[in-house]
PDB file of C-alpha atoms in Angstrom:
ATOM      1  CA  VAL R 189     100.324  91.664 145.918  1.00 82.00           C
ATOM      2  CA  ILE R 190     101.432  93.569 142.827  1.00 85.00           C
ATOM      3  CA  GLU R 191     100.731  91.898 139.519  1.00 84.00           C
ATOM      4  CA  LEU R 192     102.798  92.863 136.516  1.00 79.00           C
ATOM      5  CA  GLU R 193     101.730  91.795 133.006  1.00 79.00           C
ATOM      6  CA  VAL R 194     104.497  91.829 130.433  1.00 72.00           C
ATOM      7  CA  THR R 195     103.828  91.150 126.754  1.00 71.00           C
ATOM      8  CA  ASN R 196     106.620  90.100 124.442  1.00 70.00           C
ATOM      9  CA  ASP R 197     105.933  90.671 120.773  1.00 79.00           C
ATOM     10  CA  PRO R 198     107.703  88.240 118.472  1.00 89.00           C
ATOM     11  CA  ILE R 199     110.482  89.471 116.272  1.00 94.00           C
ATOM     12  CA  ARG R 200     109.207  89.999 112.752  1.00 96.00           C
ATOM     13  CA  GLY R 201     110.862  90.861 109.497  1.00 97.00           C
ATOM     14  CA  SER R 202     110.511  90.641 105.720  1.00 98.00           C
ATOM     15  CA  ILE R 203     112.084  88.986 102.705  1.00 98.00           C
ATOM     16  CA  THR R 204     112.414  90.819  99.408  1.00 98.00           C
ATOM     17  CA  LEU R 205     114.172  90.527  96.060  1.00 98.00           C
ATOM     18  CA  THR R 206     114.439  92.477  92.817  1.00 97.00           C
ATOM     19  CA  LYS R 207     114.525  90.618  89.524  1.00 97.00           C
ATOM     20  CA  TYR R 208     116.640  91.661  86.521  1.00 96.00           C
ATOM     21  CA  ASP R 209     117.431  90.553  82.987  1.00 96.00           C
ATOM     22  CA  ALA R 210     120.973  89.112  83.090  1.00 95.00           C
ATOM     23  CA  ASP R 211     121.872  90.763  79.756  1.00 93.00           C
ATOM     24  CA  TYR R 212     120.206  94.109  80.453  1.00 92.00           C
ATOM     25  CA  PRO R 213     120.426  95.031  84.176  1.00 88.00           C
ATOM     26  CA  ASP R 214     118.153  98.046  83.662  1.00 90.00           C
ATOM     27  CA  ASN R 215     115.368  95.705  82.555  1.00 94.00           C
ATOM     28  CA  ARG R 216     113.396  94.546  85.595  1.00 96.00           C
ATOM     29  CA  LEU R 217     111.313  91.405  85.222  1.00 96.00           C
ATOM     30  CA  THR R 218     107.780  90.721  86.413  1.00 95.00           C
ATOM     31  CA  GLY R 219     105.655  87.606  86.077  1.00 95.00           C
ATOM     32  CA  ALA R 220     107.807  85.256  88.161  1.00 97.00           C
ATOM     33  CA  VAL R 221     106.534  83.114  91.054  1.00 98.00           C
ATOM     34  CA  PHE R 222     108.570  82.630  94.254  1.00 98.00           C
ATOM     35  CA  GLU R 223     107.668  80.224  97.066  1.00 98.00           C
ATOM     36  CA  VAL R 224     108.836  80.766 100.650  1.00 98.00           C
ATOM     37  CA  TYR R 225     109.460  77.840 103.039  1.00 98.00           C
ATOM     38  CA  ARG R 226     110.203  77.845 106.771  1.00 97.00           C
ATOM     39  CA  ASP R 227     113.462  75.984 107.383  1.00 97.00           C
ATOM     40  CA  ALA R 228     111.902  73.643 109.952  1.00 94.00           C
ATOM     41  CA  ASN R 229     114.969  71.498 110.644  1.00 92.00           C
ATOM     42  CA  GLY R 230     117.498  74.354 110.439  1.00 93.00           C
ATOM     43  CA  ASN R 231     119.777  72.707 107.890  1.00 95.00           C
ATOM     44  CA  ARG R 232     119.487  75.578 105.377  1.00 96.00           C
ATOM     45  CA  VAL R 233     118.532  73.105 102.653  1.00 96.00           C
ATOM     46  CA  LEU R 234     115.065  72.773 101.155  1.00 96.00           C
ATOM     47  CA  ASP R 235     113.759  69.291 101.910  1.00 94.00           C
ATOM     48  CA  ASP R 236     110.534  67.437 102.683  1.00 91.00           C
ATOM     49  CA  GLY R 237     110.439  68.601 106.290  1.00 89.00           C
ATOM     50  CA  ASP R 238     110.214  72.317 105.459  1.00 96.00           C
ATOM     51  CA  GLU R 239     106.912  74.177 105.656  1.00 96.00           C
ATOM     52  CA  LEU R 240     105.538  76.051 102.636  1.00 97.00           C
ATOM     53  CA  LEU R 241     104.278  79.459 103.772  1.00 97.00           C
ATOM     54  CA  GLY R 242     103.078  80.756 100.424  1.00 97.00           C
ATOM     55  CA  GLU R 243     104.185  82.881  97.491  1.00 98.00           C
ATOM     56  CA  MET R 244     105.890  86.261  97.504  1.00 98.00           C
ATOM     57  CA  ASP R 245     103.834  89.250  96.351  1.00 97.00           C
ATOM     58  CA  ASP R 246     104.746  90.618  92.922  1.00 95.00           C
ATOM     59  CA  GLU R 247     104.574  94.365  93.547  1.00 95.00           C
ATOM     60  CA  GLY R 248     105.563  95.394  90.029  1.00 93.00           C
ATOM     61  CA  GLU R 249     108.768  96.665  88.435  1.00 94.00           C
ATOM     62  CA  GLY R 250     110.515  93.409  89.310  1.00 96.00           C
ATOM     63  CA  VAL R 251     110.092  93.749  93.092  1.00 97.00           C
ATOM     64  CA  TYR R 252     108.818  90.821  95.229  1.00 98.00           C
ATOM     65  CA  TRP R 253     108.006  90.769  98.976  1.00 98.00           C
ATOM     66  CA  MET R 254     106.843  88.575 101.821  1.00 98.00           C
ATOM     67  CA  ARG R 255     106.261  90.498 105.070  1.00 97.00           C
ATOM     68  CA  GLU R 256     105.458  89.780 108.719  1.00 95.00           C
ATOM     69  CA  LEU R 257     107.680  86.726 109.033  1.00 97.00           C
ATOM     70  CA  GLU R 258     108.754  85.603 112.500  1.00 96.00           C
ATOM     71  CA  ALA R 259     112.393  85.227 113.437  1.00 96.00           C
ATOM     72  CA  GLY R 260     114.048  82.181 111.941  1.00 96.00           C
ATOM     73  CA  GLY R 261     115.446  80.706 108.766  1.00 97.00           C
ATOM     74  CA  TYR R 262     113.637  80.631 105.416  1.00 98.00           C
ATOM     75  CA  LEU R 263     114.204  79.259 101.951  1.00 98.00           C
ATOM     76  CA  VAL R 264     113.139  81.099  98.779  1.00 98.00           C
ATOM     77  CA  ARG R 265     112.765  79.248  95.478  1.00 98.00           C
ATOM     78  CA  GLU R 266     111.630  80.407  92.048  1.00 98.00           C
ATOM     79  CA  THR R 267     108.936  78.084  90.713  1.00 97.00           C
ATOM     80  CA  GLU R 268     107.965  80.004  87.592  1.00 97.00           C
ATOM     81  CA  ALA R 269     110.240  82.267  85.536  1.00 96.00           C
ATOM     82  CA  PRO R 270     109.075  85.228  83.457  1.00 95.00           C
ATOM     83  CA  GLU R 271     108.192  84.308  79.881  1.00 93.00           C
ATOM     84  CA  GLY R 272     111.311  83.873  77.760  1.00 94.00           C
ATOM     85  CA  TYR R 273     113.695  83.305  80.682  1.00 96.00           C
ATOM     86  CA  VAL R 274     115.446  80.354  82.324  1.00 96.00           C
ATOM     87  CA  LEU R 275     114.033  79.141  85.641  1.00 97.00           C
ATOM     88  CA  ASP R 276     116.461  79.358  88.586  1.00 97.00           C
ATOM     89  CA  LYS R 277     115.729  76.173  90.569  1.00 95.00           C
ATOM     90  CA  THR R 278     118.096  76.922  93.467  1.00 97.00           C
ATOM     91  CA  ALA R 279     116.577  77.470  96.940  1.00 97.00           C
ATOM     92  CA  TYR R 280     118.196  80.513  98.611  1.00 98.00           C
ATOM     93  CA  TYR R 281     118.480  80.794 102.401  1.00 98.00           C
ATOM     94  CA  ALA R 282     117.552  83.919 104.382  1.00 97.00           C
ATOM     95  CA  GLU R 283     117.403  84.389 108.154  1.00 97.00           C
ATOM     96  CA  ILE R 284     115.535  86.986 110.227  1.00 97.00           C
ATOM     97  CA  THR R 285     117.263  87.690 113.554  1.00 96.00           C
ATOM     98  CA  THR R 286     116.203  91.227 114.536  1.00 96.00           C
ATOM     99  CA  ASP R 287     112.875  93.000 114.616  1.00 96.00           C
ATOM    100  CA  GLY R 288     112.064  94.874 111.401  1.00 96.00           C
ATOM    101  CA  GLU R 289     114.898  93.206 109.511  1.00 97.00           C
ATOM    102  CA  ILE R 290     114.604  93.070 105.717  1.00 97.00           C
ATOM    103  CA  CYS R 291     116.436  90.142 104.134  1.00 98.00           C
ATOM    104  CA  VAL R 292     117.389  90.702 100.497  1.00 97.00           C
ATOM    105  CA  VAL R 293     117.678  87.540  98.391  1.00 97.00           C
ATOM    106  CA  GLU R 294     120.128  87.610  95.462  1.00 97.00           C
ATOM    107  CA  ASN R 295     121.491  84.960  93.134  1.00 95.00           C
ATOM    108  CA  GLU R 296     124.363  87.278  92.227  1.00 93.00           C
ATOM    109  CA  ALA R 297     125.779  89.114  95.227  1.00 91.00           C
ATOM    110  CA  GLY R 298     125.494  92.876  95.064  1.00 91.00           C
ATOM    111  CA  VAL R 299     123.574  92.769  91.792  1.00 92.00           C
ATOM    112  CA  GLY R 300     120.177  91.208  92.444  1.00 95.00           C
ATOM    113  CA  PHE R 301     118.174  88.188  91.349  1.00 97.00           C
ATOM    114  CA  LEU R 302     119.090  87.647  87.695  1.00 96.00           C
ATOM    115  CA  ASN R 303     117.364  85.550  85.057  1.00 96.00           C
ATOM    116  CA  GLN R 304     119.174  84.301  81.966  1.00 96.00           C
ATOM    117  CA  PRO R 305     117.133  84.525  78.741  1.00 96.00           C
ATOM    118  CA  LEU R 306     116.177  81.390  76.852  1.00 97.00           C
ATOM    119  CA  ARG R 307     118.455  80.992  73.841  1.00 97.00           C
ATOM    120  CA  GLY R 308     118.746  79.151  70.544  1.00 97.00           C
ATOM    121  CA  ALA R 309     120.852  79.221  67.357  1.00 98.00           C
ATOM    122  CA  LEU R 310     120.399  80.500  63.809  1.00 98.00           C
ATOM    123  CA  LYS R 311     121.964  78.806  60.789  1.00 98.00           C
ATOM    124  CA  ILE R 312     122.068  80.326  57.296  1.00 98.00           C
ATOM    125  CA  VAL R 313     122.770  77.965  54.391  1.00 97.00           C
ATOM    126  CA  LYS R 314     123.647  79.535  51.030  1.00 97.00           C
ATOM    127  CA  THR R 315     123.287  77.802  47.632  1.00 96.00           C
ATOM    128  CA  THR R 316     123.645  79.120  44.076  1.00 95.00           C
ATOM    129  CA  ASP R 317     123.042  77.933  40.530  1.00 93.00           C
ATOM    130  CA  ASP R 318     126.761  77.489  39.865  1.00 94.00           C
ATOM    131  CA  GLY R 319     127.870  76.332  43.325  1.00 95.00           C
ATOM    132  CA  LYS R 320     129.594  79.525  44.487  1.00 95.00           C
ATOM    133  CA  VAL R 321     128.784  79.989  48.202  1.00 96.00           C
ATOM    134  CA  GLU R 322     131.651  81.776  49.972  1.00 96.00           C
ATOM    135  CA  GLY R 323     131.702  85.472  50.848  1.00 97.00           C
ATOM    136  CA  PHE R 324     127.973  86.305  50.634  1.00 97.00           C
ATOM    137  CA  ALA R 325     126.868  88.870  53.243  1.00 98.00           C
ATOM    138  CA  PHE R 326     123.753  88.728  55.429  1.00 98.00           C
ATOM    139  CA  ARG R 327     122.233  91.110  57.952  1.00 98.00           C
ATOM    140  CA  VAL R 328     120.466  89.483  60.921  1.00 98.00           C
ATOM    141  CA  SER R 329     118.105  91.675  62.963  1.00 98.00           C
ATOM    142  CA  GLY R 330     115.586  90.890  65.673  1.00 96.00           C
ATOM    143  CA  VAL R 331     114.969  90.658  69.422  1.00 92.00           C
ATOM    144  CA  ASN R 332     116.046  93.523  71.729  1.00 90.00           C
ATOM    145  CA  GLY R 333     117.480  95.513  68.830  1.00 93.00           C
ATOM    146  CA  TYR R 334     119.864  92.774  67.694  1.00 96.00           C
ATOM    147  CA  ASP R 335     121.462  93.841  64.388  1.00 98.00           C
ATOM    148  CA  MET R 336     124.605  92.179  63.057  1.00 98.00           C
ATOM    149  CA  THR R 337     126.185  91.414  59.659  1.00 98.00           C
ATOM    150  CA  PHE R 338     127.840  88.089  58.804  1.00 98.00           C
ATOM    151  CA  THR R 339     129.616  86.541  55.795  1.00 97.00           C
ATOM    152  CA  THR R 340     129.330  82.942  54.607  1.00 97.00           C
ATOM    153  CA  GLU R 341     132.291  80.616  55.118  1.00 95.00           C
ATOM    154  CA  ALA R 342     133.800  78.347  52.470  1.00 96.00           C
ATOM    155  CA  ASN R 343     130.988  75.838  53.052  1.00 96.00           C
ATOM    156  CA  GLY R 344     128.361  78.505  52.437  1.00 96.00           C
ATOM    157  CA  GLU R 345     127.098  78.520  56.038  1.00 97.00           C
ATOM    158  CA  ILE R 346     126.771  80.979  58.923  1.00 98.00           C
ATOM    159  CA  LEU R 347     126.075  79.674  62.450  1.00 98.00           C
ATOM    160  CA  ILE R 348     125.055  82.148  65.158  1.00 97.00           C
ATOM    161  CA  GLU R 349     124.698  80.655  68.643  1.00 97.00           C
ATOM    162  CA  GLY R 350     123.364  82.083  71.899  1.00 96.00           C
ATOM    163  CA  LEU R 351     120.616  84.228  70.383  1.00 97.00           C
ATOM    164  CA  ARG R 352     117.633  85.170  72.541  1.00 97.00           C
ATOM    165  CA  ILE R 353     114.443  83.480  71.426  1.00 96.00           C
ATOM    166  CA  GLY R 354     111.983  85.419  69.251  1.00 96.00           C
ATOM    167  CA  GLU R 355     111.549  86.662  65.686  1.00 97.00           C
ATOM    168  CA  TYR R 356     114.510  87.420  63.409  1.00 98.00           C
ATOM    169  CA  VAL R 357     114.855  88.753  59.853  1.00 98.00           C
ATOM    170  CA  VAL R 358     117.645  87.521  57.564  1.00 98.00           C
ATOM    171  CA  THR R 359     118.424  89.984  54.753  1.00 98.00           C
ATOM    172  CA  GLU R 360     120.951  89.334  52.012  1.00 97.00           C
ATOM    173  CA  LEU R 361     123.242  92.275  51.219  1.00 97.00           C
ATOM    174  CA  GLU R 362     124.896  93.183  47.953  1.00 96.00           C
ATOM    175  CA  ASN R 363     128.675  92.806  47.854  1.00 96.00           C
ATOM    176  CA  GLY R 364     131.403  91.578  45.543  1.00 95.00           C
ATOM    177  CA  ALA R 365     130.432  87.929  45.997  1.00 95.00           C
ATOM    178  CA  SER R 366     126.792  88.545  45.076  1.00 95.00           C
ATOM    179  CA  GLU R 367     127.633  90.403  41.858  1.00 95.00           C
ATOM    180  CA  GLY R 368     126.042  88.587  38.947  1.00 94.00           C
ATOM    181  CA  TYR R 369     123.393  86.920  41.130  1.00 96.00           C
ATOM    182  CA  GLU R 370     119.794  87.795  41.923  1.00 94.00           C
ATOM    183  CA  ILE R 371     119.559  88.996  45.549  1.00 95.00           C
ATOM    184  CA  ALA R 372     117.167  86.825  47.584  1.00 94.00           C
ATOM    185  CA  GLU R 373     114.142  88.261  49.378  1.00 95.00           C
ATOM    186  CA  PRO R 374     114.405  88.760  53.193  1.00 96.00           C
ATOM    187  CA  VAL R 375     113.403  85.744  55.283  1.00 97.00           C
ATOM    188  CA  THR R 376     111.609  86.002  58.658  1.00 97.00           C
ATOM    189  CA  GLY R 377     111.729  83.164  61.200  1.00 96.00           C
ATOM    190  CA  THR R 378     111.007  82.528  64.878  1.00 97.00           C
ATOM    191  CA  LEU R 379     113.788  81.193  67.090  1.00 96.00           C
ATOM    192  CA  VAL R 380     112.716  78.822  69.889  1.00 96.00           C
ATOM    193  CA  ALA R 381     114.621  77.711  72.976  1.00 96.00           C
ATOM    194  CA  ASN R 382     117.413  75.133  72.646  1.00 95.00           C
ATOM    195  CA  GLU R 383     116.856  74.625  68.917  1.00 97.00           C
ATOM    196  CA  THR R 384     118.549  75.732  65.690  1.00 97.00           C
ATOM    197  CA  LEU R 385     116.524  77.698  63.154  1.00 97.00           C
ATOM    198  CA  THR R 386     117.839  76.954  59.640  1.00 97.00           C
ATOM    199  CA  VAL R 387     117.310  79.507  56.857  1.00 97.00           C
ATOM    200  CA  ASN R 388     118.063  78.315  53.317  1.00 97.00           C
ATOM    201  CA  VAL R 389     118.894  81.038  50.778  1.00 96.00           C
ATOM    202  CA  HIS R 390     119.375  80.307  47.061  1.00 96.00           C
ATOM    203  CA  ASN R 391     120.763  82.728  44.470  1.00 94.00           C
ATOM    204  CA  ASN R 392     119.905  82.450  40.791  1.00 94.00           C
ATOM    205  CA  LYS R 393     122.632  83.422  38.343  1.00 92.00           C
ATOM    206  CA  ILE R 394     121.715  86.450  36.242  1.00 90.00           C
ATOM    207  CA  THR R 395     121.677  85.487  32.540  1.00 83.00           C
ATOM    208  CA  VAL R 396     121.604  87.787  29.492  1.00 72.00           C
ATOM    209  CA  ASP R 397     120.190  86.644  26.117  1.00 63.00           C
ATOM    210  CA  VAL R 398     122.627  87.528  23.291  1.00 60.00           C
ATOM    211  CA  PRO R 399     121.407  87.102  19.660  1.00 61.00           C
ATOM    212  CA  LYS R 400     123.523  84.583  17.759  1.00 60.00           C
ATOM    213  CA  THR R 401     124.775  85.029  14.143  1.00 56.00           C
ATOM    214  CA  GLY R 402     122.717  82.864  11.790  1.00 54.00           C
ATOM    215  CA  ASP R 403     119.906  82.549  14.326  1.00 52.00           C
ATOM    216  CA  ASP R 404     117.100  80.634  12.537  1.00 53.00           C
ATOM    217  CA  SER R 405     114.578  80.890  15.365  1.00 52.00           C
ATOM    218  CA  ASN R 406     112.338  83.123  13.109  1.00 55.00           C
ATOM    219  CA  LEU R 407     112.872  81.124   9.918  1.00 51.00           C
ATOM    220  CA  THR R 408     109.194  80.231   9.621  1.00 55.00           C
ATOM    221  CA  LEU R 409     108.138  83.851   9.973  1.00 51.00           C
ATOM    222  CA  TRP R 410     110.570  85.035   7.312  1.00 49.00           C
ATOM    223  CA  THR R 411     109.517  82.209   4.954  1.00 55.00           C
ATOM    224  CA  MET R 412     105.841  83.169   5.288  1.00 60.00           C
ATOM    225  CA  LEU R 413     106.643  86.823   4.655  1.00 53.00           C
ATOM    226  CA  GLY R 414     108.643  85.866   1.554  1.00 56.00           C
ATOM    227  CA  LEU R 415     105.829  83.742   0.152  1.00 55.00           C
ATOM    228  CA  SER R 416     103.349  86.555   0.770  1.00 59.00           C
ATOM    229  CA  ALA R 417     105.581  88.945  -1.144  1.00 54.00           C
ATOM    230  CA  LEU R 418     105.848  86.537  -4.071  1.00 50.00           C
ATOM    231  CA  LEU R 419     102.070  86.052  -4.218  1.00 54.00           C
ATOM    232  CA  CYS R 420     101.518  89.795  -4.182  1.00 53.00           C
ATOM    233  CA  ALA R 421     104.069  90.285  -6.957  1.00 50.00           C
ATOM    234  CA  GLY R 422     102.446  87.527  -9.025  1.00 49.00           C
ATOM    235  CA  GLY R 423      99.023  89.053  -8.593  1.00 50.00           C
ATOM    236  CA  VAL R 424     100.261  92.449  -9.712  1.00 41.00           C
ATOM    237  CA  GLY R 425     101.894  90.883 -12.792  1.00 48.00           C
ATOM    238  CA  ILE R 426      98.670  89.094 -13.893  1.00 46.00           C
ATOM    239  CA  LEU R 427      96.658  92.273 -13.448  1.00 43.00           C
ATOM    240  CA  MET R 428      99.090  94.267 -15.587  1.00 47.00           C
ATOM    241  CA  TYR R 429      99.016  91.570 -18.275  1.00 45.00           C
ATOM    242  CA  LYS R 430      95.197  91.660 -18.461  1.00 47.00           C
ATOM    243  CA  LYS R 431      95.198  95.427 -18.734  1.00 48.00           C
ATOM    244  CA  SER R 432      97.716  95.337 -21.602  1.00 48.00           C
ATOM    245  CA  ARG R 433      95.603  92.802 -23.572  1.00 51.00           C
ATOM    246  CA  ASN R 434      92.426  94.779 -23.118  1.00 49.00           C
ATOM    247  CA  ALA R 435      94.210  97.861 -24.330  1.00 48.00           C
ATOM    248  CA  GLY R 436      95.291  96.026 -27.519  1.00 49.00           C
TER     249      GLY R 436
END
Protein backbone atom coordinates (compact mmCIF):
# COMPACT_ATOMS: atom_id res chain seq x y z
CA VAL A 1 0.00 0.00 0.00
CA ILE A 2 1.48 3.33 -1.05
CA GLU A 3 0.05 6.38 0.65
CA LEU A 4 0.36 9.73 -1.06
CA GLU A 5 -0.39 12.96 0.85
CA VAL A 6 -1.17 15.94 -1.33
CA THR A 7 -1.66 19.42 0.12
CA ASN A 8 -3.49 22.09 -1.82
CA ASP A 9 -2.78 25.62 -0.70
CA PRO A 10 -5.63 28.04 -1.30
CA ILE A 11 -5.27 30.72 -3.89
CA ARG A 12 -4.43 34.02 -2.23
CA GLY A 13 -4.11 37.54 -3.48
CA SER A 14 -4.25 41.19 -2.44
CA ILE A 15 -6.31 44.32 -2.94
CA THR A 16 -4.68 47.73 -3.20
CA LEU A 17 -5.49 51.29 -4.21
CA THR A 18 -3.73 54.64 -4.45
CA LYS A 19 -5.56 57.80 -3.44
CA TYR A 20 -5.19 61.16 -5.22
CA ASP A 21 -6.51 64.70 -5.05
CA ALA A 22 -8.91 65.09 -8.01
CA ASP A 23 -7.61 68.62 -8.75
CA TYR A 24 -3.92 67.85 -8.23
CA PRO A 25 -3.07 64.27 -9.34
CA ASP A 26 0.47 64.58 -7.95
CA ASN A 27 -0.99 65.09 -4.47
CA ARG A 28 -1.51 61.71 -2.81
CA LEU A 29 -3.93 61.56 0.11
CA THR A 30 -3.56 59.77 3.43
CA GLY A 31 -5.94 59.58 6.37
CA ALA A 32 -8.79 57.74 4.64
CA VAL A 33 -10.45 54.56 5.95
CA PHE A 34 -11.47 51.71 3.61
CA GLU A 35 -13.49 48.66 4.65
CA VAL A 36 -13.28 45.35 2.78
CA TYR A 37 -16.24 42.93 2.60
CA ARG A 38 -16.41 39.37 1.26
CA ASP A 39 -19.12 39.19 -1.40
CA ALA A 40 -20.90 36.27 0.29
CA ASN A 41 -23.82 35.96 -2.12
CA GLY A 42 -21.81 36.74 -5.28
CA ASN A 43 -24.06 39.52 -6.53
CA ARG A 44 -21.25 42.12 -6.63
CA VAL A 45 -23.37 44.50 -4.57
CA LEU A 46 -22.71 45.40 -0.94
CA ASP A 47 -25.67 44.24 1.14
CA ASP A 48 -26.51 42.86 4.57
CA GLY A 49 -25.34 39.35 3.71
CA ASP A 50 -21.72 40.35 3.03
CA GLU A 51 -18.99 39.73 5.59
CA LEU A 52 -16.83 42.59 6.88
CA LEU A 53 -13.20 41.46 6.92
CA GLY A 54 -11.64 44.64 8.26
CA GLU A 55 -9.95 47.83 7.12
CA MET A 56 -7.20 48.29 4.56
CA ASP A 57 -3.75 49.26 5.86
CA ASP A 58 -2.73 52.86 5.21
CA GLU A 59 0.91 52.44 4.21
CA GLY A 60 1.58 56.12 3.59
CA GLU A 61 1.87 58.28 0.48
CA GLY A 62 -1.74 57.52 -0.40
CA VAL A 63 -1.26 53.74 -0.75
CA TYR A 64 -3.68 51.26 0.91
CA TRP A 65 -3.47 47.44 1.05
CA MET A 66 -5.21 44.32 2.27
CA ARG A 67 -3.18 41.14 1.73
CA GLU A 68 -3.60 37.37 2.06
CA LEU A 69 -7.16 37.24 0.77
CA GLU A 70 -8.51 33.94 -0.53
CA ALA A 71 -9.91 33.58 -4.02
CA GLY A 72 -13.31 35.15 -4.47
CA GLY A 73 -15.15 38.42 -4.83
CA TYR A 74 -14.74 41.42 -2.53
CA LEU A 75 -16.24 44.85 -2.09
CA VAL A 76 -14.20 47.91 -1.05
CA ARG A 77 -15.90 50.99 0.39
CA GLU A 78 -14.49 54.25 1.72
CA THR A 79 -15.96 55.00 5.15
CA GLU A 80 -13.87 58.03 6.06
CA ALA A 81 -12.37 60.55 3.63
CA PRO A 82 -9.22 62.58 4.26
CA GLU A 83 -9.88 65.91 5.96
CA GLY A 84 -11.21 68.48 3.50
CA TYR A 85 -12.41 65.95 0.91
CA VAL A 86 -15.72 64.45 -0.20
CA LEU A 87 -16.45 60.88 0.91
CA ASP A 88 -16.91 58.39 -1.95
CA LYS A 89 -19.74 56.13 -0.71
CA THR A 90 -19.67 53.70 -3.65
CA ALA A 91 -18.68 50.07 -2.97
CA TYR A 92 -16.21 48.86 -5.64
CA TYR A 93 -15.99 45.19 -6.63
CA ALA A 94 -12.72 43.26 -6.97
CA GLU A 95 -12.19 39.55 -7.61
CA ILE A 96 -9.15 37.36 -6.93
CA THR A 97 -8.94 34.40 -9.33
CA THR A 98 -5.24 33.46 -9.49
CA ASP A 99 -2.59 32.95 -6.86
CA GLY A 100 -0.59 36.09 -6.07
CA GLU A 101 -3.01 38.31 -7.95
CA ILE A 102 -3.09 42.00 -6.98
CA CYS A 103 -6.44 43.68 -7.62
CA VAL A 104 -6.21 47.45 -8.05
CA VAL A 105 -9.34 49.39 -7.08
CA GLU A 106 -10.00 52.68 -8.91
CA ASN A 107 -12.95 55.04 -9.05
CA GLU A 108 -11.55 56.53 -12.26
CA ALA A 109 -10.17 53.91 -14.63
CA GLY A 110 -6.49 54.24 -15.39
CA VAL A 111 -6.07 57.15 -12.98
CA GLY A 112 -6.59 55.87 -9.45
CA PHE A 113 -8.92 56.45 -6.52
CA LEU A 114 -9.73 60.17 -6.61
CA ASN A 115 -11.27 62.36 -3.94
CA GLN A 116 -13.01 65.63 -4.77
CA PRO A 117 -12.24 68.49 -2.35
CA LEU A 118 -14.99 70.02 -0.24
CA ARG A 119 -16.05 73.33 -1.77
CA GLY A 120 -17.92 76.52 -0.96
CA ALA A 121 -18.49 80.00 -2.42
CA LEU A 122 -17.16 83.50 -1.74
CA LYS A 123 -19.26 86.63 -2.23
CA ILE A 124 -17.87 90.17 -2.15
CA VAL A 125 -20.35 93.01 -1.66
CA LYS A 126 -19.13 96.56 -2.35
CA THR A 127 -20.72 99.75 -0.94
CA THR A 128 -19.59 103.38 -1.04
CA ASP A 129 -20.58 106.71 0.47
CA ASP A 130 -22.08 107.94 -2.80
CA GLY A 131 -23.48 104.65 -4.11
CA LYS A 132 -20.90 103.97 -6.84
CA VAL A 133 -20.19 100.20 -6.84
CA GLU A 134 -19.28 99.02 -10.35
CA GLY A 135 -15.75 98.38 -11.59
CA PHE A 136 -13.89 98.04 -8.26
CA ALA A 137 -11.09 95.43 -8.39
CA PHE A 138 -10.31 92.77 -5.78
CA ARG A 139 -7.57 90.17 -5.45
CA VAL A 140 -8.60 86.87 -3.83
CA SER A 141 -5.81 84.60 -2.57
CA GLY A 142 -5.81 81.48 -0.43
CA VAL A 143 -5.83 77.67 -0.43
CA ASN A 144 -3.37 75.74 -2.64
CA GLY A 145 -1.90 78.94 -4.06
CA TYR A 146 -5.22 80.29 -5.35
CA ASP A 147 -4.68 83.87 -6.59
CA MET A 148 -7.18 85.59 -8.86
CA THR A 149 -8.40 89.15 -9.56
CA PHE A 150 -12.07 90.07 -10.04
CA THR A 151 -14.08 93.23 -10.77
CA THR A 152 -17.46 94.15 -9.28
CA GLU A 153 -20.53 93.99 -11.51
CA ALA A 154 -23.16 96.71 -11.85
CA ASN A 155 -24.76 95.54 -8.59
CA GLY A 156 -21.45 95.88 -6.75
CA GLU A 157 -21.05 92.12 -6.18
CA ILE A 158 -18.57 89.37 -7.06
CA LEU A 159 -19.59 85.71 -6.64
CA ILE A 160 -16.91 83.02 -6.83
CA GLU A 161 -18.20 79.44 -6.68
CA GLY A 162 -16.42 76.10 -6.37
CA LEU A 163 -13.60 77.27 -4.12
CA ARG A 164 -11.82 74.72 -1.94
CA ILE A 165 -12.54 75.20 1.74
CA GLY A 166 -9.99 77.06 3.89
CA GLU A 167 -8.71 80.57 4.57
CA TYR A 168 -8.85 83.34 1.95
CA VAL A 169 -7.70 86.97 1.86
CA VAL A 170 -9.70 89.61 -0.04
CA THR A 171 -7.59 92.64 -0.98
CA GLU A 172 -8.96 95.72 -2.72
CA LEU A 173 -6.81 97.04 -5.57
CA GLU A 174 -6.44 100.57 -6.83
CA ASN A 175 -7.88 101.26 -10.27
CA GLY A 176 -9.86 103.91 -12.11
CA ALA A 177 -13.07 103.10 -10.25
CA SER A 178 -11.45 103.45 -6.82
CA GLU A 179 -9.94 106.86 -7.59
CA GLY A 180 -11.25 109.37 -5.08
CA TYR A 181 -12.07 106.69 -2.48
CA GLU A 182 -10.19 105.38 0.54
CA ILE A 183 -8.94 101.84 -0.20
CA ALA A 184 -10.32 99.32 2.32
CA GLU A 185 -8.06 97.15 4.46
CA PRO A 186 -7.63 93.46 3.42
CA VAL A 187 -10.21 91.07 4.86
CA THR A 188 -9.42 87.47 5.90
CA GLY A 189 -12.15 84.82 6.15
CA THR A 190 -12.52 81.04 6.37
CA LEU A 191 -14.58 79.24 3.74
CA VAL A 192 -16.52 76.17 4.94
CA ALA A 193 -18.10 73.37 2.92
CA ASN A 194 -21.37 74.00 1.07
CA GLU A 195 -21.73 77.55 2.37
CA THR A 196 -21.19 81.07 1.02
CA LEU A 197 -18.75 83.36 2.82
CA THR A 198 -19.87 86.99 2.39
CA VAL A 199 -17.29 89.79 2.65
CA ASN A 200 -18.68 93.33 2.88
CA VAL A 201 -16.33 96.12 1.76
CA HIS A 202 -17.20 99.82 2.15
CA ASN A 203 -15.30 102.74 0.61
CA ASN A 204 -15.36 106.21 2.13
CA LYS A 205 -15.23 109.11 -0.30
CA ILE A 206 -12.08 111.21 0.07
CA THR A 207 -13.03 114.80 1.02
CA VAL A 208 -10.83 117.92 0.96
CA ASP A 209 -11.55 120.95 3.20
CA VAL A 210 -11.42 124.18 1.13
CA PRO A 211 -11.51 127.53 3.03
CA LYS A 212 -14.55 129.60 2.06
CA THR A 213 -14.51 133.39 1.37
CA GLY A 214 -16.02 135.25 4.33
CA ASP A 215 -15.50 132.28 6.64
CA ASP A 216 -16.54 133.48 10.13
CA SER A 217 -15.55 130.30 11.96
CA ASN A 218 -12.79 132.29 13.83
CA LEU A 219 -14.89 135.41 14.44
CA THR A 220 -14.69 135.05 18.21
CA LEU A 221 -10.92 134.74 18.13
CA TRP A 222 -10.50 137.82 15.96
CA THR A 223 -12.93 139.82 18.15
CA MET A 224 -10.95 138.95 21.30
CA LEU A 225 -7.69 139.91 19.62
CA GLY A 226 -9.21 143.23 18.53
CA LEU A 227 -10.45 144.04 22.03
CA SER A 228 -7.04 143.19 23.47
CA ALA A 229 -5.40 145.57 21.02
CA LEU A 230 -7.81 148.36 21.95
CA LEU A 231 -7.20 147.87 25.68
CA CYS A 232 -3.45 147.96 25.14
CA ALA A 233 -3.74 151.13 23.07
CA GLY A 234 -5.93 152.75 25.74
CA GLY A 235 -3.49 151.85 28.47
CA VAL A 236 -0.60 153.35 26.54
CA GLY A 237 -2.59 156.56 25.96
CA ILE A 238 -3.39 157.02 29.70
CA LEU A 239 0.23 156.44 30.63
CA MET A 240 1.43 159.05 28.14
CA TYR A 241 -1.16 161.54 29.43
CA LYS A 242 0.02 161.11 33.04
CA LYS A 243 3.62 161.59 32.03
CA SER A 244 2.79 164.82 30.17
CA ARG A 245 0.95 166.27 33.21
CA ASN A 246 3.76 165.42 35.58
CA ALA A 247 6.19 167.08 33.24
CA GLY A 248 4.09 170.30 33.28
